[in-house]
């Protein structure tokens, strides 16, 4: 039977030539990883030799070759050639020995499952697929919930025919594979009852940035085809791999609830193996996976990656009867893992039209062009080469036009959908899961697809101007002065993971509160007292799934900051506690009810003065709870806390006391607490502040403003605002000198060295310990500092 059919447990990863990448990988995992907790459903594979015997038995080789030759010469169209070859294959008869072997193996598999006729998944596995440089994602067909010998044989024949779908022919041509040298193995695998459970896709690497310390998991109800094809907007989870082996930690960096409007289930009707049905309201509003299941899958991903020695792309399924999690496919990740480690491109959009639609960003790039809305694969001949493809969702039939598109925009799909995976491999930026692109955009309309600003991809009206900068990390100079980065947006932090920075010198908490949480903390704590009905409705929608609305704030803030902390771990990340001014706090949902109206918020009720004041103290306690969770429950003890706008040493004592009450005691569990140096009093009383804090971080904007008495936002006074002014430089040199005298560190996190890298020379001459700059100016500042030190 081995010549035609082999059970998975007798296969190894080296058997690609015999049974293709997909099936050899399943055998490898069953044989070597079962003992390490990896569950793979039982099954068998037909061999490549069986495929060749089928082709020879039906005398198809020369006939297929002739059609492909006509296609190459332009004598026949792609669709016509594919249809002709598939028809030949489907009309073929099974050789007697192969027929007998498939039937015998299916009966054995059914007996193992305790069934007269097991329900199986029938998957295609080409002998050239799942290679490190080519994914062949979805190029051949898969058939689910197949029962009975006749149905199985029919599905196997259809898998053979799918080697010559239009998309498969196009893909092989694109990758330079000889059509006649690629054979097909069929994997027959016992079905997991994920139709009443859940399923999805996961990667052991961040699919957008290539950040190699996370697992990305997507999940939806029902069978996994909807996630793979992008027909559903799935849940999304991100897990930090280095902490998976630490007992007690829950390093889930992100949990995003997907719409999950449909699910694929078994169809008992004659001739139909599966069908899509609408999900219930409860299913749409619930996460598919529990935290324990997320961590179990992430550990499986890390184990598989460790075994194969390279980043992996996996499909998983949860059995609805038993709750057990299974890996049903595993193949090498083919895009980010091959990106040159020393090369980065930074795109900056200079002119931006209004945002027409937004979704998940794929590709970290920018493209402009005219829209071409295509509703179905039957209309792909209407696509204009070089246009921006806009459609509801894509499947492998779309590949011939996807490779000709300047960019891709879809209504549905997640980061692991077909559109996302193929876009990455083709190097085409995409915005997926917009919800309404096919309605909001019209054919011929000029747009800009902007995937360069974090996880949210934006589609702007009109043709934007943008720049592309090549950042080479091959020759970054060494410096004694630590060069760190300023970060605020968790969604774009992973873009910069390859920068050899010394940590994050400023992570702005208020950015996470404003852009991710959007709610005033006191509006969550006192939700029942809110007088603004619209704000109440908006807050109720944002906090769905949280019985305790304050937990929404703590959970969201901890996860948002964790994504910044993860990028540079174990290097330090200095998180500045909230530094909104009262007018900015008032703009948060429900905020106006809790904020005073001030004539001059810039020097009003801000920073440290809020933290111990009765009107905000309980809001600050939520911030402290988030930091404690980040450090102690998630594991990011590289996080340093920084207090902004602290006017007096006595005020520092009061803030530190409130923090200690909330479980954040300076020195306990290694916690360091810094203070912003942005008020002249911080310089004048530097020794006193240094007794209470572990270090200073100079905020050059506020320090310049308050030293010179110049409103930094005033256009009329812009000429007077100068960080190089002698009085400001005296302040910087003096605080460094006095802090060092008592053993405290000093850094600078202001905008000056980012805007003017030469300013870094002045800081080095003053003896600064660290400089924190925007990521895009890191290399320039690092070079200036190295020159200054030399």
mmCIF file with all atom_site columns, N, CA and C in Angstrom, residues 250-314:
data_model
loop_
_atom_site.group_PDB
_atom_site.id
_atom_site.type_symbol
_atom_site.label_atom_id
_atom_site.label_alt_id
_atom_site.label_comp_id
_atom_site.label_asym_id
_atom_site.label_entity_id
_atom_site.label_seq_id
_atom_site.pdbx_PDB_ins_code
_atom_site.Cartn_x
_atom_site.Cartn_y
_atom_site.Cartn_z
_atom_site.occupancy
_atom_site.B_iso_or_equiv
_atom_site.pdbx_formal_charge
_atom_site.auth_seq_id
_atom_site.auth_comp_id
_atom_site.auth_asym_id
_atom_site.auth_atom_id
_atom_site.pdbx_PDB_model_num
ATOM 1   N N  . UNK A 1 250 ? 0.268   35.682 32.341 1.00 0.00 ? 250 UNK A N  1
ATOM 2   C CA . UNK A 1 250 ? -0.711  35.665 31.250 1.00 0.00 ? 250 UNK A CA 1
ATOM 3   C C  . UNK A 1 250 ? -0.280  36.724 30.235 1.00 0.00 ? 250 UNK A C  1
ATOM 4   N N  . UNK A 1 251 ? 0.704   36.390 29.381 1.00 0.00 ? 251 UNK A N  1
ATOM 5   C CA . UNK A 1 251 ? 1.285   37.398 28.483 1.00 0.00 ? 251 UNK A CA 1
ATOM 6   C C  . UNK A 1 251 ? 0.503   37.599 27.188 1.00 0.00 ? 251 UNK A C  1
ATOM 7   N N  . UNK A 1 252 ? -0.805  37.829 27.295 1.00 0.00 ? 252 UNK A N  1
ATOM 8   C CA . UNK A 1 252 ? -1.637  38.102 26.116 1.00 0.00 ? 252 UNK A CA 1
ATOM 9   C C  . UNK A 1 252 ? -1.613  39.606 25.880 1.00 0.00 ? 252 UNK A C  1
ATOM 10  N N  . UNK A 1 253 ? -0.911  40.031 24.835 1.00 0.00 ? 253 UNK A N  1
ATOM 11  C CA . UNK A 1 253 ? -0.712  41.454 24.582 1.00 0.00 ? 253 UNK A CA 1
ATOM 12  C C  . UNK A 1 253 ? -1.953  42.123 24.007 1.00 0.00 ? 253 UNK A C  1
ATOM 13  N N  . UNK A 1 254 ? -2.755  41.364 23.270 1.00 0.00 ? 254 UNK A N  1
ATOM 14  C CA . UNK A 1 254 ? -3.928  41.967 22.631 1.00 0.00 ? 254 UNK A CA 1
ATOM 15  C C  . UNK A 1 254 ? -5.029  40.934 22.483 1.00 0.00 ? 254 UNK A C  1
ATOM 16  N N  . UNK A 1 255 ? -6.255  41.383 22.699 1.00 0.00 ? 255 UNK A N  1
ATOM 17  C CA . UNK A 1 255 ? -7.454  40.589 22.391 1.00 0.00 ? 255 UNK A CA 1
ATOM 18  C C  . UNK A 1 255 ? -8.417  41.521 21.663 1.00 0.00 ? 255 UNK A C  1
ATOM 19  N N  . UNK A 1 256 ? -8.631  41.242 20.391 1.00 0.00 ? 256 UNK A N  1
ATOM 20  C CA . UNK A 1 256 ? -9.539  42.085 19.598 1.00 0.00 ? 256 UNK A CA 1
ATOM 21  C C  . UNK A 1 256 ? -10.746 41.266 19.190 1.00 0.00 ? 256 UNK A C  1
ATOM 22  N N  . UNK A 1 257 ? -11.924 41.758 19.531 1.00 0.00 ? 257 UNK A N  1
ATOM 23  C CA . UNK A 1 257 ? -13.163 41.040 19.239 1.00 0.00 ? 257 UNK A CA 1
ATOM 24  C C  . UNK A 1 257 ? -13.564 41.269 17.784 1.00 0.00 ? 257 UNK A C  1
ATOM 25  N N  . UNK A 1 258 ? -13.695 40.181 17.013 1.00 0.00 ? 258 UNK A N  1
ATOM 26  C CA . UNK A 1 258 ? -14.106 40.282 15.617 1.00 0.00 ? 258 UNK A CA 1
ATOM 27  C C  . UNK A 1 258 ? -15.626 40.237 15.473 1.00 0.00 ? 258 UNK A C  1
ATOM 28  N N  . UNK A 1 259 ? -16.116 40.627 14.311 1.00 0.00 ? 259 UNK A N  1
ATOM 29  C CA . UNK A 1 259 ? -17.568 40.641 14.087 1.00 0.00 ? 259 UNK A CA 1
ATOM 30  C C  . UNK A 1 259 ? -18.141 39.217 13.995 1.00 0.00 ? 259 UNK A C  1
ATOM 31  N N  . UNK A 1 260 ? -17.417 38.319 13.313 1.00 0.00 ? 260 UNK A N  1
ATOM 32  C CA . UNK A 1 260 ? -17.808 36.902 13.208 1.00 0.00 ? 260 UNK A CA 1
ATOM 33  C C  . UNK A 1 260 ? -19.288 36.737 12.845 1.00 0.00 ? 260 UNK A C  1
ATOM 34  N N  . UNK A 1 261 ? -19.709 37.341 11.739 1.00 0.00 ? 261 UNK A N  1
ATOM 35  C CA . UNK A 1 261 ? -21.129 37.392 11.401 1.00 0.00 ? 261 UNK A CA 1
ATOM 36  C C  . UNK A 1 261 ? -21.680 36.073 10.870 1.00 0.00 ? 261 UNK A C  1
ATOM 37  N N  . UNK A 1 262 ? -20.793 35.197 10.359 1.00 0.00 ? 262 UNK A N  1
ATOM 38  C CA . UNK A 1 262 ? -21.245 33.897 9.852  1.00 0.00 ? 262 UNK A CA 1
ATOM 39  C C  . UNK A 1 262 ? -20.340 32.803 10.394 1.00 0.00 ? 262 UNK A C  1
ATOM 40  N N  . UNK A 1 263 ? -20.807 31.564 10.307 1.00 0.00 ? 263 UNK A N  1
ATOM 41  C CA . UNK A 1 263 ? -19.953 30.422 10.633 1.00 0.00 ? 263 UNK A CA 1
ATOM 42  C C  . UNK A 1 263 ? -20.276 29.290 9.674  1.00 0.00 ? 263 UNK A C  1
ATOM 43  N N  . UNK A 1 264 ? -19.260 28.468 9.369  1.00 0.00 ? 264 UNK A N  1
ATOM 44  C CA . UNK A 1 264 ? -19.430 27.340 8.466  1.00 0.00 ? 264 UNK A CA 1
ATOM 45  C C  . UNK A 1 264 ? -19.651 26.077 9.303  1.00 0.00 ? 264 UNK A C  1
ATOM 46  N N  . UNK A 1 265 ? -20.726 25.348 8.973  1.00 0.00 ? 265 UNK A N  1
ATOM 47  C CA . UNK A 1 265 ? -21.068 24.138 9.718  1.00 0.00 ? 265 UNK A CA 1
ATOM 48  C C  . UNK A 1 265 ? -21.325 22.988 8.742  1.00 0.00 ? 265 UNK A C  1
ATOM 49  N N  . UNK A 1 266 ? -21.473 21.784 9.272  1.00 0.00 ? 266 UNK A N  1
ATOM 50  C CA . UNK A 1 266 ? -21.841 20.634 8.447  1.00 0.00 ? 266 UNK A CA 1
ATOM 51  C C  . UNK A 1 266 ? -23.239 20.839 7.885  1.00 0.00 ? 266 UNK A C  1
ATOM 52  N N  . UNK A 1 267 ? -23.437 20.353 6.668  1.00 0.00 ? 267 UNK A N  1
ATOM 53  C CA . UNK A 1 267 ? -24.747 20.410 6.027  1.00 0.00 ? 267 UNK A CA 1
ATOM 54  C C  . UNK A 1 267 ? -25.230 18.982 5.792  1.00 0.00 ? 267 UNK A C  1
ATOM 55  N N  . UNK A 1 268 ? -26.332 18.651 6.411  1.00 0.00 ? 268 UNK A N  1
ATOM 56  C CA . UNK A 1 268 ? -26.861 17.282 6.285  1.00 0.00 ? 268 UNK A CA 1
ATOM 57  C C  . UNK A 1 268 ? -27.584 17.069 4.956  1.00 0.00 ? 268 UNK A C  1
ATOM 58  N N  . UNK A 1 269 ? -27.787 18.151 4.205  1.00 0.00 ? 269 UNK A N  1
ATOM 59  C CA . UNK A 1 269 ? -28.516 18.031 2.939  1.00 0.00 ? 269 UNK A CA 1
ATOM 60  C C  . UNK A 1 269 ? -27.754 17.225 1.903  1.00 0.00 ? 269 UNK A C  1
ATOM 61  N N  . UNK A 1 270 ? -28.474 16.603 1.004  1.00 0.00 ? 270 UNK A N  1
ATOM 62  C CA . UNK A 1 270 ? -27.871 15.734 -0.013 1.00 0.00 ? 270 UNK A CA 1
ATOM 63  C C  . UNK A 1 270 ? -26.894 16.525 -0.879 1.00 0.00 ? 270 UNK A C  1
ATOM 64  N N  . UNK A 1 271 ? -25.673 15.995 -0.997 1.00 0.00 ? 271 UNK A N  1
ATOM 65  C CA . UNK A 1 271 ? -24.695 16.571 -1.905 1.00 0.00 ? 271 UNK A CA 1
ATOM 66  C C  . UNK A 1 271 ? -23.938 17.773 -1.383 1.00 0.00 ? 271 UNK A C  1
ATOM 67  N N  . UNK A 1 272 ? -24.373 18.331 -0.269 1.00 0.00 ? 272 UNK A N  1
ATOM 68  C CA . UNK A 1 272 ? -23.689 19.499 0.282  1.00 0.00 ? 272 UNK A CA 1
ATOM 69  C C  . UNK A 1 272 ? -22.957 19.081 1.547  1.00 0.00 ? 272 UNK A C  1
ATOM 70  N N  . UNK A 1 273 ? -21.676 19.347 1.611  1.00 0.00 ? 273 UNK A N  1
ATOM 71  C CA . UNK A 1 273 ? -20.897 18.924 2.775  1.00 0.00 ? 273 UNK A CA 1
ATOM 72  C C  . UNK A 1 273 ? -20.855 19.982 3.866  1.00 0.00 ? 273 UNK A C  1
ATOM 73  N N  . UNK A 1 274 ? -20.889 21.268 3.489  1.00 0.00 ? 274 UNK A N  1
ATOM 74  C CA . UNK A 1 274 ? -20.856 22.355 4.473  1.00 0.00 ? 274 UNK A CA 1
ATOM 75  C C  . UNK A 1 274 ? -21.772 23.485 4.005  1.00 0.00 ? 274 UNK A C  1
ATOM 76  N N  . UNK A 1 275 ? -22.099 24.363 4.944  1.00 0.00 ? 275 UNK A N  1
ATOM 77  C CA . UNK A 1 275 ? -22.880 25.555 4.604  1.00 0.00 ? 275 UNK A CA 1
ATOM 78  C C  . UNK A 1 275 ? -22.560 26.659 5.603  1.00 0.00 ? 275 UNK A C  1
ATOM 79  N N  . UNK A 1 276 ? -22.811 27.893 5.210  1.00 0.00 ? 276 UNK A N  1
ATOM 80  C CA . UNK A 1 276 ? -22.641 29.039 6.107  1.00 0.00 ? 276 UNK A CA 1
ATOM 81  C C  . UNK A 1 276 ? -23.988 29.450 6.684  1.00 0.00 ? 276 UNK A C  1
ATOM 82  N N  . UNK A 1 277 ? -23.975 29.758 7.982  1.00 0.00 ? 277 UNK A N  1
ATOM 83  C CA . UNK A 1 277 ? -25.180 30.264 8.649  1.00 0.00 ? 277 UNK A CA 1
ATOM 84  C C  . UNK A 1 277 ? -24.782 31.488 9.467  1.00 0.00 ? 277 UNK A C  1
ATOM 85  N N  . UNK A 1 278 ? -25.772 32.297 9.811  1.00 0.00 ? 278 UNK A N  1
ATOM 86  C CA . UNK A 1 278 ? -25.502 33.489 10.627 1.00 0.00 ? 278 UNK A CA 1
ATOM 87  C C  . UNK A 1 278 ? -25.184 33.076 12.063 1.00 0.00 ? 278 UNK A C  1
ATOM 88  N N  . UNK A 1 279 ? -24.282 33.816 12.691 1.00 0.00 ? 279 UNK A N  1
ATOM 89  C CA . UNK A 1 279 ? -23.995 33.581 14.108 1.00 0.00 ? 279 UNK A CA 1
ATOM 90  C C  . UNK A 1 279 ? -25.029 34.300 14.963 1.00 0.00 ? 279 UNK A C  1
ATOM 91  N N  . UNK A 1 280 ? -25.160 33.856 16.201 1.00 0.00 ? 280 UNK A N  1
ATOM 92  C CA . UNK A 1 280 ? -26.084 34.505 17.138 1.00 0.00 ? 280 UNK A CA 1
ATOM 93  C C  . UNK A 1 280 ? -25.447 35.768 17.697 1.00 0.00 ? 280 UNK A C  1
ATOM 94  N N  . UNK A 1 281 ? -26.263 36.623 18.300 1.00 0.00 ? 281 UNK A N  1
ATOM 95  C CA . UNK A 1 281 ? -25.746 37.854 18.929 1.00 0.00 ? 281 UNK A CA 1
ATOM 96  C C  . UNK A 1 281 ? -24.746 37.491 20.023 1.00 0.00 ? 281 UNK A C  1
ATOM 97  N N  . UNK A 1 282 ? -25.042 36.441 20.776 1.00 0.00 ? 282 UNK A N  1
ATOM 98  C CA . UNK A 1 282 ? -24.140 36.023 21.853 1.00 0.00 ? 282 UNK A CA 1
ATOM 99  C C  . UNK A 1 282 ? -22.788 35.579 21.287 1.00 0.00 ? 282 UNK A C  1
ATOM 100 N N  . UNK A 1 283 ? -22.791 34.880 20.151 1.00 0.00 ? 283 UNK A N  1
ATOM 101 C CA . UNK A 1 283 ? -21.532 34.443 19.533 1.00 0.00 ? 283 UNK A CA 1
ATOM 102 C C  . UNK A 1 283 ? -20.728 35.630 19.015 1.00 0.00 ? 283 UNK A C  1
ATOM 103 N N  . UNK A 1 284 ? -21.427 36.607 18.436 1.00 0.00 ? 284 UNK A N  1
ATOM 104 C CA . UNK A 1 284 ? -20.712 37.779 17.904 1.00 0.00 ? 284 UNK A CA 1
ATOM 105 C C  . UNK A 1 284 ? -20.069 38.593 19.016 1.00 0.00 ? 284 UNK A C  1
ATOM 106 N N  . UNK A 1 285 ? -20.677 38.591 20.203 1.00 0.00 ? 285 UNK A N  1
ATOM 107 C CA . UNK A 1 285 ? -20.183 39.425 21.296 1.00 0.00 ? 285 UNK A CA 1
ATOM 108 C C  . UNK A 1 285 ? -19.257 38.682 22.247 1.00 0.00 ? 285 UNK A C  1
ATOM 109 N N  . UNK A 1 286 ? -18.967 37.414 21.960 1.00 0.00 ? 286 UNK A N  1
ATOM 110 C CA . UNK A 1 286 ? -18.082 36.621 22.829 1.00 0.00 ? 286 UNK A CA 1
ATOM 111 C C  . UNK A 1 286 ? -16.795 36.278 22.107 1.00 0.00 ? 286 UNK A C  1
ATOM 112 N N  . UNK A 1 287 ? -15.700 36.201 22.859 1.00 0.00 ? 287 UNK A N  1
ATOM 113 C CA . UNK A 1 287 ? -14.450 35.707 22.292 1.00 0.00 ? 287 UNK A CA 1
ATOM 114 C C  . UNK A 1 287 ? -14.570 34.204 22.060 1.00 0.00 ? 287 UNK A C  1
ATOM 115 N N  . UNK A 1 288 ? -14.010 33.734 20.947 1.00 0.00 ? 288 UNK A N  1
ATOM 116 C CA . UNK A 1 288 ? -14.048 32.305 20.626 1.00 0.00 ? 288 UNK A CA 1
ATOM 117 C C  . UNK A 1 288 ? -13.205 31.509 21.622 1.00 0.00 ? 288 UNK A C  1
ATOM 118 N N  . UNK A 1 289 ? -12.067 32.067 22.030 1.00 0.00 ? 289 UNK A N  1
ATOM 119 C CA . UNK A 1 289 ? -11.128 31.356 22.892 1.00 0.00 ? 289 UNK A CA 1
ATOM 120 C C  . UNK A 1 289 ? -11.047 31.974 24.280 1.00 0.00 ? 289 UNK A C  1
ATOM 121 N N  . UNK A 1 290 ? -10.888 31.123 25.289 1.00 0.00 ? 290 UNK A N  1
ATOM 122 C CA . UNK A 1 290 ? -10.590 31.599 26.640 1.00 0.00 ? 290 UNK A CA 1
ATOM 123 C C  . UNK A 1 290 ? -9.103  31.940 26.723 1.00 0.00 ? 290 UNK A C  1
ATOM 124 N N  . UNK A 1 291 ? -8.716  32.643 27.780 1.00 0.00 ? 291 UNK A N  1
ATOM 125 C CA . UNK A 1 291 ? -7.295  32.959 27.952 1.00 0.00 ? 291 UNK A CA 1
ATOM 126 C C  . UNK A 1 291 ? -6.457  31.684 28.023 1.00 0.00 ? 291 UNK A C  1
ATOM 127 N N  . UNK A 1 292 ? -6.968  30.663 28.715 1.00 0.00 ? 292 UNK A N  1
ATOM 128 C CA . UNK A 1 292 ? -6.223  29.403 28.834 1.00 0.00 ? 292 UNK A CA 1
ATOM 129 C C  . UNK A 1 292 ? -6.030  28.754 27.466 1.00 0.00 ? 292 UNK A C  1
ATOM 130 N N  . UNK A 1 293 ? -7.055  28.813 26.607 1.00 0.00 ? 293 UNK A N  1
ATOM 131 C CA . UNK A 1 293 ? -6.938  28.235 25.264 1.00 0.00 ? 293 UNK A CA 1
ATOM 132 C C  . UNK A 1 293 ? -5.985  29.044 24.390 1.00 0.00 ? 293 UNK A C  1
ATOM 133 N N  . UNK A 1 294 ? -6.021  30.371 24.539 1.00 0.00 ? 294 UNK A N  1
ATOM 134 C CA . UNK A 1 294 ? -5.088  31.229 23.786 1.00 0.00 ? 294 UNK A CA 1
ATOM 135 C C  . UNK A 1 294 ? -3.659  30.846 24.134 1.00 0.00 ? 294 UNK A C  1
ATOM 136 N N  . UNK A 1 295 ? -3.382  30.686 25.415 1.00 0.00 ? 295 UNK A N  1
ATOM 137 C CA . UNK A 1 295 ? -2.018  30.343 25.841 1.00 0.00 ? 295 UNK A CA 1
ATOM 138 C C  . UNK A 1 295 ? -1.635  28.933 25.400 1.00 0.00 ? 295 UNK A C  1
ATOM 139 N N  . UNK A 1 296 ? -2.605  27.988 25.427 1.00 0.00 ? 296 UNK A N  1
ATOM 140 C CA . UNK A 1 296 ? -2.298  26.625 24.975 1.00 0.00 ? 296 UNK A CA 1
ATOM 141 C C  . UNK A 1 296 ? -1.925  26.612 23.497 1.00 0.00 ? 296 UNK A C  1
ATOM 142 N N  . UNK A 1 297 ? -2.687  27.337 22.675 1.00 0.00 ? 297 UNK A N  1
ATOM 143 C CA . UNK A 1 297 ? -2.363  27.413 21.247 1.00 0.00 ? 297 UNK A CA 1
ATOM 144 C C  . UNK A 1 297 ? -1.020  28.095 21.023 1.00 0.00 ? 297 UNK A C  1
ATOM 145 N N  . UNK A 1 298 ? -0.758  29.166 21.771 1.00 0.00 ? 298 UNK A N  1
ATOM 146 C CA . UNK A 1 298 ? 0.511   29.878 21.614 1.00 0.00 ? 298 UNK A CA 1
ATOM 147 C C  . UNK A 1 298 ? 1.686   28.959 21.959 1.00 0.00 ? 298 UNK A C  1
ATOM 148 N N  . UNK A 1 299 ? 1.529   28.146 22.996 1.00 0.00 ? 299 UNK A N  1
ATOM 149 C CA . UNK A 1 299 ? 2.597   27.198 23.353 1.00 0.00 ? 299 UNK A CA 1
ATOM 150 C C  . UNK A 1 299 ? 2.785   26.159 22.247 1.00 0.00 ? 299 UNK A C  1
ATOM 151 N N  . UNK A 1 300 ? 1.664   25.711 21.643 1.00 0.00 ? 300 UNK A N  1
ATOM 152 C CA . UNK A 1 300 ? 1.787   24.790 20.511 1.00 0.00 ? 300 UNK A CA 1
ATOM 153 C C  . UNK A 1 300 ? 2.573   25.446 19.377 1.00 0.00 ? 300 UNK A C  1
ATOM 154 N N  . UNK A 1 301 ? 2.249   26.706 19.078 1.00 0.00 ? 301 UNK A N  1
ATOM 155 C CA . UNK A 1 301 ? 2.936   27.413 17.996 1.00 0.00 ? 301 UNK A CA 1
ATOM 156 C C  . UNK A 1 301 ? 4.431   27.519 18.288 1.00 0.00 ? 301 UNK A C  1
ATOM 157 N N  . UNK A 1 302 ? 4.781   27.850 19.536 1.00 0.00 ? 302 UNK A N  1
ATOM 158 C CA . UNK A 1 302 ? 6.187   27.988 19.908 1.00 0.00 ? 302 UNK A CA 1
ATOM 159 C C  . UNK A 1 302 ? 6.909   26.636 19.821 1.00 0.00 ? 302 UNK A C  1
ATOM 160 N N  . UNK A 1 303 ? 6.208   25.565 20.217 1.00 0.00 ? 303 UNK A N  1
ATOM 161 C CA . UNK A 1 303 ? 6.800   24.220 20.150 1.00 0.00 ? 303 UNK A CA 1
ATOM 162 C C  . UNK A 1 303 ? 7.068   23.819 18.702 1.00 0.00 ? 303 UNK A C  1
ATOM 163 N N  . UNK A 1 304 ? 6.086   24.059 17.830 1.00 0.00 ? 304 UNK A N  1
ATOM 164 C CA . UNK A 1 304 ? 6.230   23.699 16.416 1.00 0.00 ? 304 UNK A CA 1
ATOM 165 C C  . UNK A 1 304 ? 7.348   24.519 15.778 1.00 0.00 ? 304 UNK A C  1
ATOM 166 N N  . UNK A 1 305 ? 7.380   25.815 16.074 1.00 0.00 ? 305 UNK A N  1
ATOM 167 C CA . UNK A 1 305 ? 8.444   26.671 15.538 1.00 0.00 ? 305 UNK A CA 1
ATOM 168 C C  . UNK A 1 305 ? 9.816   26.188 16.014 1.00 0.00 ? 305 UNK A C  1
ATOM 169 N N  . UNK A 1 306 ? 9.908   25.844 17.289 1.00 0.00 ? 306 UNK A N  1
ATOM 170 C CA . UNK A 1 306 ? 11.178  25.369 17.843 1.00 0.00 ? 306 UNK A CA 1
ATOM 171 C C  . UNK A 1 306 ? 11.629  24.083 17.139 1.00 0.00 ? 306 UNK A C  1
ATOM 172 N N  . UNK A 1 307 ? 10.677  23.197 16.863 1.00 0.00 ? 307 UNK A N  1
ATOM 173 C CA . UNK A 1 307 ? 11.021  21.928 16.219 1.00 0.00 ? 307 UNK A CA 1
ATOM 174 C C  . UNK A 1 307 ? 11.498  22.142 14.782 1.00 0.00 ? 307 UNK A C  1
ATOM 175 N N  . UNK A 1 308 ? 10.791  22.995 14.050 1.00 0.00 ? 308 UNK A N  1
ATOM 176 C CA . UNK A 1 308 ? 11.142  23.204 12.636 1.00 0.00 ? 308 UNK A CA 1
ATOM 177 C C  . UNK A 1 308 ? 12.310  24.176 12.463 1.00 0.00 ? 308 UNK A C  1
ATOM 178 N N  . UNK A 1 309 ? 12.546  25.000 13.490 1.00 0.00 ? 309 UNK A N  1
ATOM 179 C CA . UNK A 1 309 ? 13.672  25.927 13.418 1.00 0.00 ? 309 UNK A CA 1
ATOM 180 C C  . UNK A 1 309 ? 13.428  27.139 12.554 1.00 0.00 ? 309 UNK A C  1
ATOM 181 N N  . UNK A 1 310 ? 12.157  27.469 12.290 1.00 0.00 ? 310 UNK A N  1
ATOM 182 C CA . UNK A 1 310 ? 11.835  28.648 11.494 1.00 0.00 ? 310 UNK A CA 1
ATOM 183 C C  . UNK A 1 310 ? 10.394  29.064 11.778 1.00 0.00 ? 310 UNK A C  1
ATOM 184 N N  . UNK A 1 311 ? 10.029  30.329 11.496 1.00 0.00 ? 311 UNK A N  1
ATOM 185 C CA . UNK A 1 311 ? 8.663   30.781 11.757 1.00 0.00 ? 311 UNK A CA 1
ATOM 186 C C  . UNK A 1 311 ? 7.646   29.948 10.972 1.00 0.00 ? 311 UNK A C  1
ATOM 187 N N  . UNK A 1 312 ? 6.483   29.692 11.606 1.00 0.00 ? 312 UNK A N  1
ATOM 188 C CA . UNK A 1 312 ? 5.493   28.791 11.019 1.00 0.00 ? 312 UNK A CA 1
ATOM 189 C C  . UNK A 1 312 ? 4.126   29.440 10.900 1.00 0.00 ? 312 UNK A C  1
ATOM 190 N N  . UNK A 1 313 ? 3.373   28.949 9.906  1.00 0.00 ? 313 UNK A N  1
ATOM 191 C CA . UNK A 1 313 ? 1.989   29.334 9.607  1.00 0.00 ? 313 UNK A CA 1
ATOM 192 C C  . UNK A 1 313 ? 1.148   28.083 9.844  1.00 0.00 ? 313 UNK A C  1
ATOM 193 N N  . UNK A 1 314 ? 0.196   28.151 10.781 1.00 0.00 ? 314 UNK A N  1
ATOM 194 C CA . UNK A 1 314 ? -0.543  26.955 11.205 1.00 0.00 ? 314 UNK A CA 1
ATOM 195 C C  . UNK A 1 314 ? -2.051  27.197 11.174 1.00 0.00 ? 314 UNK A C  1
#
